[in-house]
Tab-separated table of C-alpha atoms in Angstrom:
chain	number	residue	atom	x	y	z
A	1	MET	CA	-17.985	-65.347	19.235
A	2	HIS	CA	-15.930	-62.197	18.624
A	3	MET	CA	-16.122	-59.873	15.676
A	4	SER	CA	-13.283	-60.070	13.272
A	5	MET	CA	-10.731	-57.262	13.423
A	6	LEU	CA	-9.469	-57.995	9.929
A	7	GLU	CA	-9.019	-54.820	7.878
A	8	LYS	CA	-9.934	-52.623	10.854
A	9	ILE	CA	-7.856	-49.479	11.384
A	10	VAL	CA	-6.220	-49.556	14.814
A	11	MET	CA	-3.935	-47.478	17.072
A	12	ASN	CA	-1.449	-48.376	19.694
A	13	ILE	CA	0.685	-46.194	21.968
A	14	TRP	CA	4.338	-47.123	22.060
A	15	ASN	CA	6.765	-45.068	24.167
A	16	GLY	CA	4.140	-42.278	24.226
A	17	VAL	CA	3.963	-42.166	20.401
A	18	PRO	CA	0.678	-43.106	18.758
A	19	ARG	CA	1.041	-45.742	16.028
A	20	PHE	CA	-1.626	-46.310	13.368
A	21	GLY	CA	-2.233	-49.265	11.066
A	22	ARG	CA	-4.627	-51.748	9.568
A	23	VAL	CA	-5.099	-55.328	10.862
A	24	ILE	CA	-3.829	-57.832	8.230
A	25	GLU	CA	-4.054	-61.115	10.162
A	26	GLU	CA	-5.654	-62.479	13.276
A	27	LYS	CA	-5.282	-65.683	15.346
A	28	THR	CA	-6.384	-67.172	18.654
A	29	GLU	CA	-3.914	-68.536	21.106
A	30	ASN	CA	-4.515	-69.666	24.657
A	31	LYS	CA	-7.992	-68.067	24.426
A	32	TRP	CA	-6.548	-64.697	23.503
A	33	ARG	CA	-7.065	-63.043	20.089
A	34	TYR	CA	-3.833	-61.686	18.546
A	35	VAL	CA	-3.627	-59.435	15.555
A	36	LYS	CA	-0.823	-58.588	13.095
A	37	VAL	CA	-0.937	-54.951	11.908
A	38	ASN	CA	0.518	-53.193	8.925
A	39	TRP	CA	1.706	-50.008	10.701
A	40	VAL	CA	2.109	-46.849	8.606
A	41	LYS	CA	4.949	-44.339	8.940
A	42	ASP	CA	6.237	-46.317	11.894
A	43	ASP	CA	9.923	-45.197	11.543
A	44	GLU	CA	10.547	-44.474	15.216
A	45	HIS	CA	9.464	-47.926	16.262
A	46	GLU	CA	11.298	-49.570	13.444
A	47	MET	CA	14.538	-47.725	14.213
A	48	ASP	CA	14.299	-48.665	17.907
A	49	ARG	CA	13.597	-52.307	16.947
A	50	GLN	CA	16.613	-52.408	14.774
A	51	ARG	CA	18.791	-50.729	17.408
A	52	VAL	CA	17.789	-53.321	19.958
A	53	VAL	CA	18.524	-56.151	17.545
A	54	ASP	CA	21.965	-54.645	16.847
A	55	LEU	CA	22.680	-54.311	20.553
A	56	ARG	CA	21.254	-57.587	21.890
A	57	GLY	CA	21.588	-59.807	18.818
A	58	TYR	CA	17.877	-60.768	18.783
A	59	ASP	CA	14.472	-59.185	18.224
A	60	LYS	CA	12.553	-58.686	21.495
A	61	TYR	CA	9.482	-57.506	19.688
A	62	SER	CA	6.692	-59.581	18.207
A	63	ASP	CA	4.701	-58.743	15.128
A	64	TRP	CA	1.598	-60.077	16.935
A	65	TYR	CA	-0.353	-57.858	19.388
A	66	ARG	CA	-2.938	-59.073	21.814
A	67	SER	CA	-6.163	-57.522	20.734
A	68	ASP	CA	-6.565	-55.554	23.950
A	69	LYS	CA	-3.265	-53.772	23.245
A	70	VAL	CA	-4.678	-52.081	20.123
A	71	ARG	CA	-7.777	-49.966	19.690
A	72	VAL	CA	-10.058	-49.829	16.688
A	73	ILE	CA	-10.426	-46.259	15.583
A	74	ASP	CA	-12.484	-44.209	13.138
A	75	PRO	CA	-9.854	-41.993	11.398
A	76	SER	CA	-12.353	-39.298	10.276
A	77	LYS	CA	-13.639	-38.839	13.869
A	78	LEU	CA	-10.187	-38.726	15.208
A	79	ILE	CA	-9.203	-36.043	12.619
A	80	ASP	CA	-12.313	-34.034	13.491
A	81	LYS	CA	-11.365	-34.083	17.188
A	82	LEU	CA	-7.779	-33.126	16.495
A	83	SER	CA	-8.795	-30.293	14.172
A	84	GLU	CA	-10.626	-28.642	17.096
A	85	LEU	CA	-7.280	-28.126	18.840
């Protein structure tokens, strides 16, 4: 049995841009775990998503991410590492 990812803080890299958020839902489909994330300050991704909808007439993105496409992070450890730069 897998550990729940609910409420975990995660990151995902989209077009070379790190995205950060908190898992708000999870489900299993075809033996894969999927999570829905409440992304924060995700303006670049949302603008691109809307642009694609405007151009193609449909949304190619899903709000569900396979669990191996996001990584659980510890924000304080990440901030510590970045502050060393």
